[in-house]
Structure formats: structure tokens, C-alpha cells
Tab-separated table of C-alpha atoms and ligand atoms in Angstrom:
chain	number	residue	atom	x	y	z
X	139	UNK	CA	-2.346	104.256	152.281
X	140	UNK	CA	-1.112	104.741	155.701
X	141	UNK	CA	0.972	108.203	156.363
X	142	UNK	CA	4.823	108.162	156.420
X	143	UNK	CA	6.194	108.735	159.950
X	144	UNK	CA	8.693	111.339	160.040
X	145	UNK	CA	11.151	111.700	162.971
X	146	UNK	CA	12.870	115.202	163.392
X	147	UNK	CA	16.117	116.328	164.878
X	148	UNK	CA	15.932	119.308	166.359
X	149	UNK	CA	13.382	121.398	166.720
X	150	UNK	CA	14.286	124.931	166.640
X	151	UNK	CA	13.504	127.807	163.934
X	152	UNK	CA	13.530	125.234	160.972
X	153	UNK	CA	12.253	122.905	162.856
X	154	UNK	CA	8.932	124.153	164.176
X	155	UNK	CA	8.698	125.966	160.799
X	156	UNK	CA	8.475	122.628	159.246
X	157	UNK	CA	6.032	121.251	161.657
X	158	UNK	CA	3.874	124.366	161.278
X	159	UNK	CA	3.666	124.302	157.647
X	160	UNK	CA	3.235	120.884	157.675
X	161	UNK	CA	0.141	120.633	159.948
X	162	UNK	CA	-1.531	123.833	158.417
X	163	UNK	CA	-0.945	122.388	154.556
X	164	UNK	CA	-1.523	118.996	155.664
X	165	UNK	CA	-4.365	118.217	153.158
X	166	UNK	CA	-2.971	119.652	150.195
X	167	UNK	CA	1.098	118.216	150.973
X	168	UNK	CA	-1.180	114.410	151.315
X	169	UNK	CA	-3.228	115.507	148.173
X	170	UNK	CA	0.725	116.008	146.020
X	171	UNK	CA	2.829	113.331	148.152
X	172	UNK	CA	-0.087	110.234	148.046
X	173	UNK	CA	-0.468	109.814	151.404
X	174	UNK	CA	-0.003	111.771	154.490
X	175	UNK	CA	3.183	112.719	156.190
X	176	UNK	CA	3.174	113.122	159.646
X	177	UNK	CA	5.749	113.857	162.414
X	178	UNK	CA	5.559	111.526	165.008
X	179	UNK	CA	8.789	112.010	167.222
X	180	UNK	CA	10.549	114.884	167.904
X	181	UNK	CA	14.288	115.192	169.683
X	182	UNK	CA	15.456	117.542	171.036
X	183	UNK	CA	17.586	118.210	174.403
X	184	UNK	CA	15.269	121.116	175.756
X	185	UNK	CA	12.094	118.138	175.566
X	186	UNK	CA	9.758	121.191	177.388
X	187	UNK	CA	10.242	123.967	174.631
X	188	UNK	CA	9.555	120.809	172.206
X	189	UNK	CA	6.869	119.497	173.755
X	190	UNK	CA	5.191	123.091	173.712
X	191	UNK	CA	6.398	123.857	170.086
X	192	UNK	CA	4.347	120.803	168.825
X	193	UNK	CA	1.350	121.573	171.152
X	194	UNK	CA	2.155	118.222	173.128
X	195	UNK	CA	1.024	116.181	170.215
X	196	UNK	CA	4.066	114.070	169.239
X	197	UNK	CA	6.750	111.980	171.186
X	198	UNK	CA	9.568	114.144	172.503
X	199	UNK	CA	12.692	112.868	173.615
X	200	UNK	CA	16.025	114.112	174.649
X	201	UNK	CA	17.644	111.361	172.907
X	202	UNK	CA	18.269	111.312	169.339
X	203	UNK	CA	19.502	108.135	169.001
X	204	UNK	CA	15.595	106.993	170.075
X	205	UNK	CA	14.245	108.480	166.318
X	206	UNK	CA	17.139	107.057	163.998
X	207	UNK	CA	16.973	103.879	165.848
X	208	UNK	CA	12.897	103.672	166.202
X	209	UNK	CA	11.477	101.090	163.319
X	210	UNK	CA	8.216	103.009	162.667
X	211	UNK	CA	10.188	105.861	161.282
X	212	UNK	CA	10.561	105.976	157.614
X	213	UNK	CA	12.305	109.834	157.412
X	214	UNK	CA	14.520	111.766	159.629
X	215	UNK	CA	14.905	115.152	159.204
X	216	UNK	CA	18.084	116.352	160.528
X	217	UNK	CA	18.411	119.928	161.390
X	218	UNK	CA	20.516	119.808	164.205
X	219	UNK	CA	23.753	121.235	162.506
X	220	UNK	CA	27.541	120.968	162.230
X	221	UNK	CA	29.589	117.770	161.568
X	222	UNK	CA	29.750	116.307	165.069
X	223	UNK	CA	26.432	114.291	166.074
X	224	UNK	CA	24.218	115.282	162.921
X	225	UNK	CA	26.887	113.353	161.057
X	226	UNK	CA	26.954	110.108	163.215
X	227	UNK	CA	22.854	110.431	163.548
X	228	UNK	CA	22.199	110.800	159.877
X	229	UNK	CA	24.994	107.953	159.273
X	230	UNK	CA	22.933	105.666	161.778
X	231	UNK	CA	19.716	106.534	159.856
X	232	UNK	CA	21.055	105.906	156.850
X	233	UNK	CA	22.202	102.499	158.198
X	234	UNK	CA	18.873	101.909	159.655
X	235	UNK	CA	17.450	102.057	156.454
X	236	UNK	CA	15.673	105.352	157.069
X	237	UNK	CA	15.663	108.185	154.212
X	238	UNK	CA	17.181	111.274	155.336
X	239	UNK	CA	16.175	115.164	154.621
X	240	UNK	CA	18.743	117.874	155.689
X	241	UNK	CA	19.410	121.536	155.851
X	242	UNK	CA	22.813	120.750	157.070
X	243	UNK	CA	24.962	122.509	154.333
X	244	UNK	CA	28.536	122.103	156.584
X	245	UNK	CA	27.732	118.456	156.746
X	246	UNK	CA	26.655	117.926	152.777
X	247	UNK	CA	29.674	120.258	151.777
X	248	UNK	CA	32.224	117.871	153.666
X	249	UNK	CA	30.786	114.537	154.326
X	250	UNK	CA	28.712	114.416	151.487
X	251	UNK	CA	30.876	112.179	149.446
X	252	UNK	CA	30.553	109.544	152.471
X	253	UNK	CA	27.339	109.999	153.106
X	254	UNK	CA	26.037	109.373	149.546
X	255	UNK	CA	27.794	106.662	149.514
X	256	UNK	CA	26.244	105.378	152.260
X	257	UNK	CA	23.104	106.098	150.957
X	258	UNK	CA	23.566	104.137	147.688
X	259	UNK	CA	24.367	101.119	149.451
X	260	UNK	CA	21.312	101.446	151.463
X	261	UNK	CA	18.850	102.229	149.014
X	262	UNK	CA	17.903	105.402	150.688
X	263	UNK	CA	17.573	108.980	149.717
X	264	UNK	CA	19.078	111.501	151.550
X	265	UNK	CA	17.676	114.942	150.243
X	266	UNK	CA	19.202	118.709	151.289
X	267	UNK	CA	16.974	121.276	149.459
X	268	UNK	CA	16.671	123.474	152.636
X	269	UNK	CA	20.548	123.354	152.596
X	270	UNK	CA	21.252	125.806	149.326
X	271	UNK	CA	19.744	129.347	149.520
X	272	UNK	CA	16.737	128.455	151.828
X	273	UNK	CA	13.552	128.387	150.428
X	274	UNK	CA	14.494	128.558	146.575
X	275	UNK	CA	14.560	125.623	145.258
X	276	UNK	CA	17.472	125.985	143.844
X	277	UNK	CA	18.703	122.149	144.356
X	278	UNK	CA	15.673	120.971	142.132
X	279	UNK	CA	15.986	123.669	139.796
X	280	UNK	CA	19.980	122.549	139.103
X	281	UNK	CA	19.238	118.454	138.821
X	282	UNK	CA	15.942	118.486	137.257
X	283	UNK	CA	14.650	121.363	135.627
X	284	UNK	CA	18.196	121.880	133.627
X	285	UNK	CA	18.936	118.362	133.443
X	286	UNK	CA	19.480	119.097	129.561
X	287	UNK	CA	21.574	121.825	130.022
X	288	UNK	CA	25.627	121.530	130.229
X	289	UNK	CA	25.837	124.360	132.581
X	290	UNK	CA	28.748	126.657	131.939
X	291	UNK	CA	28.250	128.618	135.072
X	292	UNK	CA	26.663	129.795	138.560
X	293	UNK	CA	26.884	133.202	140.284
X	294	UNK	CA	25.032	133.258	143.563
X	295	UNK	CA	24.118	135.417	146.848
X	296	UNK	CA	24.199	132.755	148.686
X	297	UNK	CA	24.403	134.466	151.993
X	298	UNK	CA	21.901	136.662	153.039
X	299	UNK	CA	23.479	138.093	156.104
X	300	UNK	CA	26.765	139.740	154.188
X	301	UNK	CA	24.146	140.559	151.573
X	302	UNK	CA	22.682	142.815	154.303
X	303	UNK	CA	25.547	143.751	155.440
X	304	UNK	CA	27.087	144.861	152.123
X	305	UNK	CA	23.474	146.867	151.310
X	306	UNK	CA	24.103	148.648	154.497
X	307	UNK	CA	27.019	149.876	154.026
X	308	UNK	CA	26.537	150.985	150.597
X	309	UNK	CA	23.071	152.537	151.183
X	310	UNK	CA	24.038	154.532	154.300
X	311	UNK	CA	28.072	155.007	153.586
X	312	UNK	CA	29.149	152.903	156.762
X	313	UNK	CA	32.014	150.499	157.432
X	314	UNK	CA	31.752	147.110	158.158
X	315	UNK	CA	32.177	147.146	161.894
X	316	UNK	CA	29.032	149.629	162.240
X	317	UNK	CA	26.393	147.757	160.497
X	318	UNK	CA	28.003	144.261	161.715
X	319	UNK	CA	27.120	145.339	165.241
X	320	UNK	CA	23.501	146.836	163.766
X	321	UNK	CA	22.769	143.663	161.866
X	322	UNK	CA	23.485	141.660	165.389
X	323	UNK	CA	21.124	143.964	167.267
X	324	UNK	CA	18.155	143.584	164.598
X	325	UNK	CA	18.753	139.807	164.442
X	326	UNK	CA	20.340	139.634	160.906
X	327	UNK	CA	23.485	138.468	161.908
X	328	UNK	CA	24.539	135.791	164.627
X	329	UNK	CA	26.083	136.336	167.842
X	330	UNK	CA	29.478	134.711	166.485
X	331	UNK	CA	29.081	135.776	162.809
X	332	UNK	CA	32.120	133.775	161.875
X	333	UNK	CA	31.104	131.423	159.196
X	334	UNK	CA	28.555	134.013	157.095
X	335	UNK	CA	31.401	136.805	157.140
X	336	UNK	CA	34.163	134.651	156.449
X	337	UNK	CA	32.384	133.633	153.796
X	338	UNK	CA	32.402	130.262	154.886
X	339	UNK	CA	28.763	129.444	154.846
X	340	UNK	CA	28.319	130.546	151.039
X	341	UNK	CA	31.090	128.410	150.279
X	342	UNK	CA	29.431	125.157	151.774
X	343	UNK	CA	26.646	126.268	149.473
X	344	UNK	CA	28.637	126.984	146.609
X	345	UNK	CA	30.361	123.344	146.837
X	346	UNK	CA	27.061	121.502	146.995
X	347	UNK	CA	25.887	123.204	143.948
X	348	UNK	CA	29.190	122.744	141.925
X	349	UNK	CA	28.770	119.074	142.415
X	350	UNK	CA	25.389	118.968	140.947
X	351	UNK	CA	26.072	121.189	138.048
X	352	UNK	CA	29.345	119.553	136.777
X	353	UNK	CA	29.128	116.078	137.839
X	354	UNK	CA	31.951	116.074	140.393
X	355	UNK	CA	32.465	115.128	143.891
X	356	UNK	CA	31.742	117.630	146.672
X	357	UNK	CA	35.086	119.342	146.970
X	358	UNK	CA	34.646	122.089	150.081
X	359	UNK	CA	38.345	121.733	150.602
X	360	UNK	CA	39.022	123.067	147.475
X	361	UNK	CA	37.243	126.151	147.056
X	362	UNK	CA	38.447	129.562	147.504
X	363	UNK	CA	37.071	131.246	150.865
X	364	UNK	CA	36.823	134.958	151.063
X	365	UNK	CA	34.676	136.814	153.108
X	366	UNK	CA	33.520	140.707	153.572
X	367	UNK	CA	35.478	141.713	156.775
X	368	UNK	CA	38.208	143.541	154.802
X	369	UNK	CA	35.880	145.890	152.208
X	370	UNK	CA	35.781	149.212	152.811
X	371	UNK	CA	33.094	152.072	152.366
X	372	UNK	CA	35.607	153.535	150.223
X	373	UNK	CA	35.640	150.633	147.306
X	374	UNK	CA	31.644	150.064	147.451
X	375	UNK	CA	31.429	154.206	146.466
X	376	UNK	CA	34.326	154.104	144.111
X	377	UNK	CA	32.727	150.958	142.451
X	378	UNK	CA	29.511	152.688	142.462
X	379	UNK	CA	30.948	155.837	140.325
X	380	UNK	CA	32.169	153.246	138.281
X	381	UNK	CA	28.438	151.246	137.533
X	382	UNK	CA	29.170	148.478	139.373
X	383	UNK	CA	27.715	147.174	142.670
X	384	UNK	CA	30.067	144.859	145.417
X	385	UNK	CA	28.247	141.303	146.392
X	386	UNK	CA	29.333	138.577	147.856
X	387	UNK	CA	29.838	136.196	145.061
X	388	UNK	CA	29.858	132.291	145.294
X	389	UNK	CA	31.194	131.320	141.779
X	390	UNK	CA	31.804	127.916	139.633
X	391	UNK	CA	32.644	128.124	136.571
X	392	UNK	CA	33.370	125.376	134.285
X	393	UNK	CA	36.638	125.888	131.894
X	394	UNK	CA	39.020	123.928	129.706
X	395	UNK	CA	41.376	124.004	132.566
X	396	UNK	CA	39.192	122.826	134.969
X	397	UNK	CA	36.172	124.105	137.583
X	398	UNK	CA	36.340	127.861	138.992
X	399	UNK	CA	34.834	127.391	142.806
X	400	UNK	CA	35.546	131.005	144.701
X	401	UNK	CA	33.335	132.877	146.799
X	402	UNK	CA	34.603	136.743	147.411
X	403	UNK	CA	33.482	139.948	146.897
X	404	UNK	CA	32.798	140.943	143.319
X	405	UNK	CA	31.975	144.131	141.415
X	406	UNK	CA	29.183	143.422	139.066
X	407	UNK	CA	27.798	146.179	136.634
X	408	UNK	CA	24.365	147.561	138.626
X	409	UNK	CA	22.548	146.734	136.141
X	410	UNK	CA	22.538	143.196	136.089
X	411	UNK	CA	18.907	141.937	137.924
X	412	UNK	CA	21.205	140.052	140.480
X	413	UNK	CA	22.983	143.692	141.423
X	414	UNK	CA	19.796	144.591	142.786
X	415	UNK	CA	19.003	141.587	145.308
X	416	UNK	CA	19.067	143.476	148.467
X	417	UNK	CA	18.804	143.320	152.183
X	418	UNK	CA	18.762	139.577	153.598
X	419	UNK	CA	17.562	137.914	150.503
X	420	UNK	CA	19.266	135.730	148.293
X	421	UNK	CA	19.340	134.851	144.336
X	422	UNK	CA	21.315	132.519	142.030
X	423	UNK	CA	22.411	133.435	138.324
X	424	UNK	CA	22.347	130.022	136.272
X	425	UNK	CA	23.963	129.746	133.165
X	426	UNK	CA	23.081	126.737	130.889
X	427	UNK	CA	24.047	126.224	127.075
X	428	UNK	CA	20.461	125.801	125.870
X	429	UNK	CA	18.406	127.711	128.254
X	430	UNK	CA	21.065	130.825	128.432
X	431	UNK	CA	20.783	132.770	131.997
X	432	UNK	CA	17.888	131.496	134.344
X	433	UNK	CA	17.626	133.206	137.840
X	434	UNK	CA	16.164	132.304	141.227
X	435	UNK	CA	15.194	134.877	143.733
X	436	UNK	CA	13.973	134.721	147.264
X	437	UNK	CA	14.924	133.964	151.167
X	438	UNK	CA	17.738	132.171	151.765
X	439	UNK	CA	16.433	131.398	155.713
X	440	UNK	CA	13.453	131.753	157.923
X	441	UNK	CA	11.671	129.533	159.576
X	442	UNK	CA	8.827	128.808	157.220
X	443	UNK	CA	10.725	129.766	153.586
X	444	UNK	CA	13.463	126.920	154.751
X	445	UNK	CA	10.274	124.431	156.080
X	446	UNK	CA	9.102	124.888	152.861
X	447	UNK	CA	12.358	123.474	151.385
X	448	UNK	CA	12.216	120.904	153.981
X	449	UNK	CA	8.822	119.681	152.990
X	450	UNK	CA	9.574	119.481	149.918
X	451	UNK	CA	12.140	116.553	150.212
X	452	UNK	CA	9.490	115.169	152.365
X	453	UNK	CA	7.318	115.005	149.905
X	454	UNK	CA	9.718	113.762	147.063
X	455	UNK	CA	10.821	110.860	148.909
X	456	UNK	CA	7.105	110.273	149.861
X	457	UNK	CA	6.522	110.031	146.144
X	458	UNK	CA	9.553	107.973	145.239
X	459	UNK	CA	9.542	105.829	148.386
X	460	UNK	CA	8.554	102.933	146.511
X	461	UNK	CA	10.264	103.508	143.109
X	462	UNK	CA	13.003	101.756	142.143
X	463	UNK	CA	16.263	102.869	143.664
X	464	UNK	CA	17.856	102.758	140.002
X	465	UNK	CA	14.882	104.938	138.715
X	466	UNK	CA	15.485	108.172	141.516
X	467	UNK	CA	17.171	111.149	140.913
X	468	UNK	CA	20.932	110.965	141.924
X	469	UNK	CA	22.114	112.916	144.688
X	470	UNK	CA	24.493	114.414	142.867
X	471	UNK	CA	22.313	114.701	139.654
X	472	UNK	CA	24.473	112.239	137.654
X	473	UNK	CA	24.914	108.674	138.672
X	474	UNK	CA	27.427	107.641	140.849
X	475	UNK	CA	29.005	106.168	138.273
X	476	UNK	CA	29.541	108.891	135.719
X	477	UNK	CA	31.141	111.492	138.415
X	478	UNK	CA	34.066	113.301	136.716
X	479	UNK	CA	37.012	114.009	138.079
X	480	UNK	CA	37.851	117.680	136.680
X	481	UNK	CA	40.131	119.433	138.693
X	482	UNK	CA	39.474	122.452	141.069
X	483	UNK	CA	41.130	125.443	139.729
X	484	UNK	CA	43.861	127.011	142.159
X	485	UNK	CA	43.520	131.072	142.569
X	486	UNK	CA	46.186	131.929	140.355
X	487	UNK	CA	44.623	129.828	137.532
X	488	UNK	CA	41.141	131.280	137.739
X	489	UNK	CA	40.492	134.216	135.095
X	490	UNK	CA	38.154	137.193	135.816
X	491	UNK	CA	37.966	141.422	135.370
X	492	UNK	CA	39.744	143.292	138.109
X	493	UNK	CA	38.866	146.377	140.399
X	494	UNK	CA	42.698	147.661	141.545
X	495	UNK	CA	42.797	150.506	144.034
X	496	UNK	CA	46.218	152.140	144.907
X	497	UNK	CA	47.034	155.245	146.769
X	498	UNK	CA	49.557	157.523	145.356
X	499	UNK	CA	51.448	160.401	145.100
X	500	UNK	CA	50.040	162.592	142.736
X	501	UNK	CA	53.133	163.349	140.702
X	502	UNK	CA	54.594	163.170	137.407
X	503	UNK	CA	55.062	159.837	135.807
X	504	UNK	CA	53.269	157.569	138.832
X	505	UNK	CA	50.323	156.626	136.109
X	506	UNK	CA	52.873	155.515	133.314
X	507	UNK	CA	54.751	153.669	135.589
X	508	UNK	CA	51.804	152.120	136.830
X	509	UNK	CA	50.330	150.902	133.079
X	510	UNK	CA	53.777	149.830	131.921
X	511	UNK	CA	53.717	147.554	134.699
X	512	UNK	CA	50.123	146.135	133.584
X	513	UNK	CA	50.975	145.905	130.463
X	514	UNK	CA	54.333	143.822	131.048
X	515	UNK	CA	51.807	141.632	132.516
X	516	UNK	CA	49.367	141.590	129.625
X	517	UNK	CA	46.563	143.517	131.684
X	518	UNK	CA	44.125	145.273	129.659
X	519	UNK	CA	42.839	148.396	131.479
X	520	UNK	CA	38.921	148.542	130.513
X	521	UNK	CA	38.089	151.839	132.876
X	522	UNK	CA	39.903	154.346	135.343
X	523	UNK	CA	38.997	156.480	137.791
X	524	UNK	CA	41.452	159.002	139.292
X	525	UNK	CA	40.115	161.457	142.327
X	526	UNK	CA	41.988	165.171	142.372
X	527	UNK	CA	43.969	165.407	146.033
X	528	UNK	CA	41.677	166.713	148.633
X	529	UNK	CA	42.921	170.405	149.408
X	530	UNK	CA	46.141	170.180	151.212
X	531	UNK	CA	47.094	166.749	150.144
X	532	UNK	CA	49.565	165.487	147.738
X	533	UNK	CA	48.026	162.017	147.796
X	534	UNK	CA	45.010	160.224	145.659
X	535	UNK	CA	43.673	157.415	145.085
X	536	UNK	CA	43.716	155.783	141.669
X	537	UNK	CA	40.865	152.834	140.347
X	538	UNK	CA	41.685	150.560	137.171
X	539	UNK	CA	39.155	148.411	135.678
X	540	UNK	CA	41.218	145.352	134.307
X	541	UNK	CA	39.887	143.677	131.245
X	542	UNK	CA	39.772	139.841	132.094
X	543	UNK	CA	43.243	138.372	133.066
X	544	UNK	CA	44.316	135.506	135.057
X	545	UNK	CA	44.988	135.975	138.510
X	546	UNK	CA	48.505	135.116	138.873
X	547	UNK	CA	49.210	138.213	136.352
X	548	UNK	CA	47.104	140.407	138.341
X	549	UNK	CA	49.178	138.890	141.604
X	550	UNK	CA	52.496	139.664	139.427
X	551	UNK	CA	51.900	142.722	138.411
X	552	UNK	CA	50.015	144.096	142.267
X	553	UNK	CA	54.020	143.003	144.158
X	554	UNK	CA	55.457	145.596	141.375
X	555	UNK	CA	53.075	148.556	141.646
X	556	UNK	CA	53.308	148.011	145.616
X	557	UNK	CA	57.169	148.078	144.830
X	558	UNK	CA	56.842	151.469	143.385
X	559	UNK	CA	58.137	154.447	145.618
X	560	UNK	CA	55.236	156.828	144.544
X	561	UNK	CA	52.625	154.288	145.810
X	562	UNK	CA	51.673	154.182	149.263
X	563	UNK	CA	50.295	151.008	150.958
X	564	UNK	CA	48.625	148.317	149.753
X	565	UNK	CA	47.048	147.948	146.425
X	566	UNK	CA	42.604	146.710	146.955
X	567	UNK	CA	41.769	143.951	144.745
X	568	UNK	CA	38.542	142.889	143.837
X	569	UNK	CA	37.082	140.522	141.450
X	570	UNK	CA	34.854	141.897	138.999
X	571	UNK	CA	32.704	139.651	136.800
X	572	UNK	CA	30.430	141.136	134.097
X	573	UNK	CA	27.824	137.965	134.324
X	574	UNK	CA	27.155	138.003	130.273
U	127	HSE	N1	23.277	132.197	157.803
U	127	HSE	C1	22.747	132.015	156.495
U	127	HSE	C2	22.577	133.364	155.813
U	127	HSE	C3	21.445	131.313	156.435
U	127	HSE	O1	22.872	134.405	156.391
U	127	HSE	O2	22.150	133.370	154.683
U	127	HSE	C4	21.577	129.863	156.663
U	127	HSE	O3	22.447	129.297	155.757
């Protein structure tokens, strides 16, 4: 059988990751796809640093528009990112009739309802491994391999820059700024950092695998967006005392009330297997009803651990180029059909374990003032830490390990303590979640 012609869009990192590991596996990829699957056009606006990256052996053009609109294309890989062109191109491909892969997580997370939909009507595929968590395949793993599973939750670190960021500052005691600028310098972090601080990019992720897991449209919009800019040194040592570890978190939950989708930082005890995923790399914490806790490890980017998500797809739409279009895997996991419409849960509506910090004069009745007001909320206290005043001071900080609660108590009850005249500042919050 002849080999599939793939057209690619952009050809940067991912890009001539995907062409590397493509050429130098060639054999086996044609051995598990059928038939070959070869890159034949390449677009990209800097055509010389394309035309060197794939050792002059494919067309190279400046204009996209040439791939998704060429007939001898079957697949366009888009890895040109954002929502602007990549959108219009992959909706042109799609209407084309070509199958789409993507690592575009922005574009799934907020256009993937449309695009789908698209999709369906054109009897293509449109596959976005490379878009969750990088080289695990994490998308597969979610729609396939725990297809008979009604998954209760996910816990990810989905992020692998604030994952190095956060094992920075707790390994070597700095603030945020300092290993920010240190993670820039060794190429860890992006010039404009924005979206993986912000927490933005882990949410994209987060919303793409919420949709698979519970059956419901992809909801970015919805989902709670916090990122690591505002944790101190101070709360990653305290939680340490305490057993726990601070990650950035993207969690969905499903609950009677509806779907959890929040990424922020979370205390989890250290010695959960996830509490140890350092540096860059990334994991994801499954829970299913029949299988219990399954977890995936390994880089969340890179040129050839994302190619190797990338080829992937290729290959799976290879394989299922031919099949019936009632007879692939849905995009979504279920069929378009059987979506659900659970609601997203609002912040005050979500229930977790707390970590409260509060700064206080160290006086006579501050503690019992504190716990009556936790308790007029119904707030359990699980744990509590309280330092002695540094010599000369009359001040201390005071850690509380809420039992699980739901938010809007926690909110009620953090205005009063603030309220209090022996407390000073602002109370920290931060999520905790146990993950058993
Ligand atoms: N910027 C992402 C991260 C990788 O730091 O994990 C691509 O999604």
C-alpha cells in the first residue's frame, strides 16, 4: 500500500522532533501503522531553517494554506499554536477532508467543541495526544485503556515548568522571583512565562482531560485558574514540617453536585508517589472505580517525548483511515451523542482539606478565638502547627490543617479571622487534597 502523505505546520521543536523520529523509526512506525507515513510538505514562514531542518528533502513553503489545501495530503499536523491561524488552518483541513493531529492544547481546550463538530460531519479524525502532558500518553490511557472504568477522579502535574519551579524553591529555600529568573536562564521557563505560571496552560490540559473522563463538553471557561506566582518559601517549609509537599494541581473530580475542574497549588502528604515527581517532569493520578489509582509518569515536553505523542496519532489514524467512521474512537471518548451535560462546580461549591496560615499576636485567647470561628463554620481542624515568636517579637505565625470542608465555609470563616484585631494581614490558603 502506498504511504500516507503527511503535511506539517510548523516546524519548530515539535516539529523537527516529529520528523526526526519519524525518519529514524521509519521501518518499525510502517511495520505497526500498515503502510508508511511520510512527510511530504512542510510550512513554515522561516522556509530556510525548514528546508535545513528536513535536510532539503520535502516541499517547504511559507504558506500554510498550500498543505491544508494540497489534495495529496491525507494528515496535517498542526503545531503552530494559539487560536488565531492554527484554528482557521485546522478548520480548512478539516473541511478539506484531511485528518488532523495536534499538540495545540489552547486550541482543543476552547475550540474543541467546534472543531469536533466539524470533524464528525467530515468523517475525519482530529487527534491531540501531544496536547496533554507531552509524551505520556495520557489521552489514550483515559479513552481506551479505562474505557470500563467510571472515573471518579484526576490529579495531575500537568505543567512541568511550575513543577520546576516549585522543586526549586523547596529544595534550595528560594522565592519565586529567584528561581523564575534561574529557570528562564537554563531554558525551563519561557521568556513571557505567563500562561505556565498563571496556571493557564495546566488548565487547557486539565479541560481536555475532564471531557474525556466524564463525558462532557470541553468547558475551559469554566475551570478554576490559579497559578504559583503568589506561594511563598514560607508555606512550602511550613507544609513540609507538616508531611505534605506543594504542587501545582490540575483537578476534576466528579460529585453528586456536579464536576470539580481547578488547577492551584495543593498540599499533598509527601508520601504519595505523585509528591515526588520532580524537576520538569510531569505525572497524572487516575482514579477509576474498577481499576482504583493508576498513574502515568514522564515528560510533559521536548522535542522528541512530544514527537513521540505526535506519531502516535499518526499512526492511529493510519490504522483507522479506512475503518468505518461509526467504528473509531470518539474524540471525546463517548459518542457525540451521549455527552452529558453535568455542571461545572463554582469555587465555593467545590469541597477539599485546607492549609490556613495567619500571623498573630501571640497573646492570650487569639487561638480560641480563632477555632470558635472554625467551628461556627463547621471546620474540622485535622493538624496545627504554631512557631514560638522569634526573640524580640510578639508575633507568630499559626498553620491549621482543615479536615475537608466546602470552600465557601472556609471563605466565611477566613473574612472573620482576618476581622480579628490580634491577627495581622492576610490569612494563606491552600488546598490540600490527601489523593486516597
Ligand atoms: N509549557 C509546558 C510545560 C509544556 O511547562 O509543561 C507545553 O505544554
Amino acid at each position: 500500500m502506498k504511504s500516507i502523505k503527511v503535511g506539517l505546520l510548523g516546524i519548530g521543536t515539535v516539529g523537527s522532533g516529529t520528523f526526526n523520529v519519524l525518519k529514524r523509526n521509519q521501518q518499525e512506525i510502517a511495520a505497526r501503522a500498515g503502510r508508511g507515513i511520510e512527510i511530504t510538505m512542510v510550512a513554515d514562514l522561516n522556509t530556510e531553517r525548514a528546508k535545513e531542518l528536513t535536510n532539503n528533502e520535502v516541499e517547504v513553503v511559507s504558506d500554510a494554506n498550500l498543505v491544508v489545501n494540497n489534495p495529496d495530503i491525507d494528515i496535517v499536523i498542526e503545531l503552530i499554536g494559539g487560536y488565531g491561524i492554527a484554528k482557521d488552518l485546522v478548520l480548512k483541513a478539516i473541511a478539506n477532508g484531511k485528518h488532523v493531529v495536534t499538540a495545540n492544547k489552547a486550541l482543543i481546550a476552547t475550540h474543541g467543541n467546534e472543531i469536533f463538530k466539524a470533524a464528525q460531519e467530515k468523517n475525519v479524525m482530529v487527534a491531540f495526544e501531544a496536547a496533554v502532558a507531552g509524551g505520556i500518553p495520557i489521552i489514550k490511557a483515559l479513552r481506551e485503556g479505562l474505557t470500563a472504568n467510571s472515573i471518579e477522579w484526576i490529579a495531575g502535574i500537568i505543567n512541568g515548568t511550575t513543577n520546576f519551579i516549585l522543586s526549586e524553591m523547596r529544595d534550595k529555600g528560594l522565592d519565586f522571583d529567584i528561581v523564575l529568573k534561574e529557570a528562564q536562564r537554563l531554558g525551563y521557563a519561557e521568556a513571557d512565562p505567563t500562561f505556565d505560571i498563571e496556571g493557564v496552560d495546566a488548565a487547557h490540559k486539565l479541560t481536555i482531560m475532564a471531557s474525556i473522563a466524564f463525558g462532557i463538553p470541553v468547558q475551559f471557561d469554566k475551570a478554576h485558574v490559579e497559578g504559583i506566582t503568589k506561594l511563598q518559601a514560607t508555606d512550602i517549609r511550613y507544609a513540609e514540617q507538616l508531611g505534605y509537599r506543594i504542587k501545582l494541581l490540575g483537578i476534576t473530580k466528579r460529585t453528586d453536585a456536579g464536576i470539580e475542574l481547578r488547577v492551584h497549588p495543593t498540599l499533598i502528604p509527601a508520601s504519595r508517589l505523585i509528591a515526588n515527581v520532580e524537576g520538569a517532569m510531569n505525572a497524572v493520578l487516575v482514579r477509576g472505580d474498577a481499576v482504583g489509582e493508576t498513574l502515568y509518569y514522564g515528560k510533559g515536553a521536548g522535542a522528541e517525548p512530544t514527537a513521540s505523542a505526535v506519531i502516535a496519532d499518526l499512526v492511529d489514524i493510519t490504522r483507522l483511515a479506512t475503518a468505518d467512521p461509526e467504528h473509531r474512537v470518539p474524540h471525546l471518548a463517548f459518542q457525540p451523542d451521549a455527552m452529558a451535560d453535568t455542571k461545572i462546580l463554582p469555587m465555593a461549591e467545590i469541597t477539599t482539606s485546607y492549609y490556613l496560615r495567619m500571623h498573630v499576636t501571640d497573646q492570650a485567647g487569639v487561638l480560641a478565638d480563632v477555632t470558635r470561628i472554625l467551628a461556627d463554620s463547621s471546620i474540622s481542624i485535622d493538624a496545627m502547627l504554631q512557631k514560638e515568636p522569634a526573640d524580640g517579637e510578639t508575633q507568630t505565625d499559626i498553620i491549621m490543617l482543615t479536615h475537608k470542608t466546602q470552600e465557601k465555609n472556609v471563605e466565611t470563616a477566613i473574612a472573620k479571622i482576618e476581622n480579628l484585631a490580634t491577627v495581622v494581614g492576610k490569612v494563606t490558603k491552600i488546598r490540600l487534597e490527601e489523593l486516597n
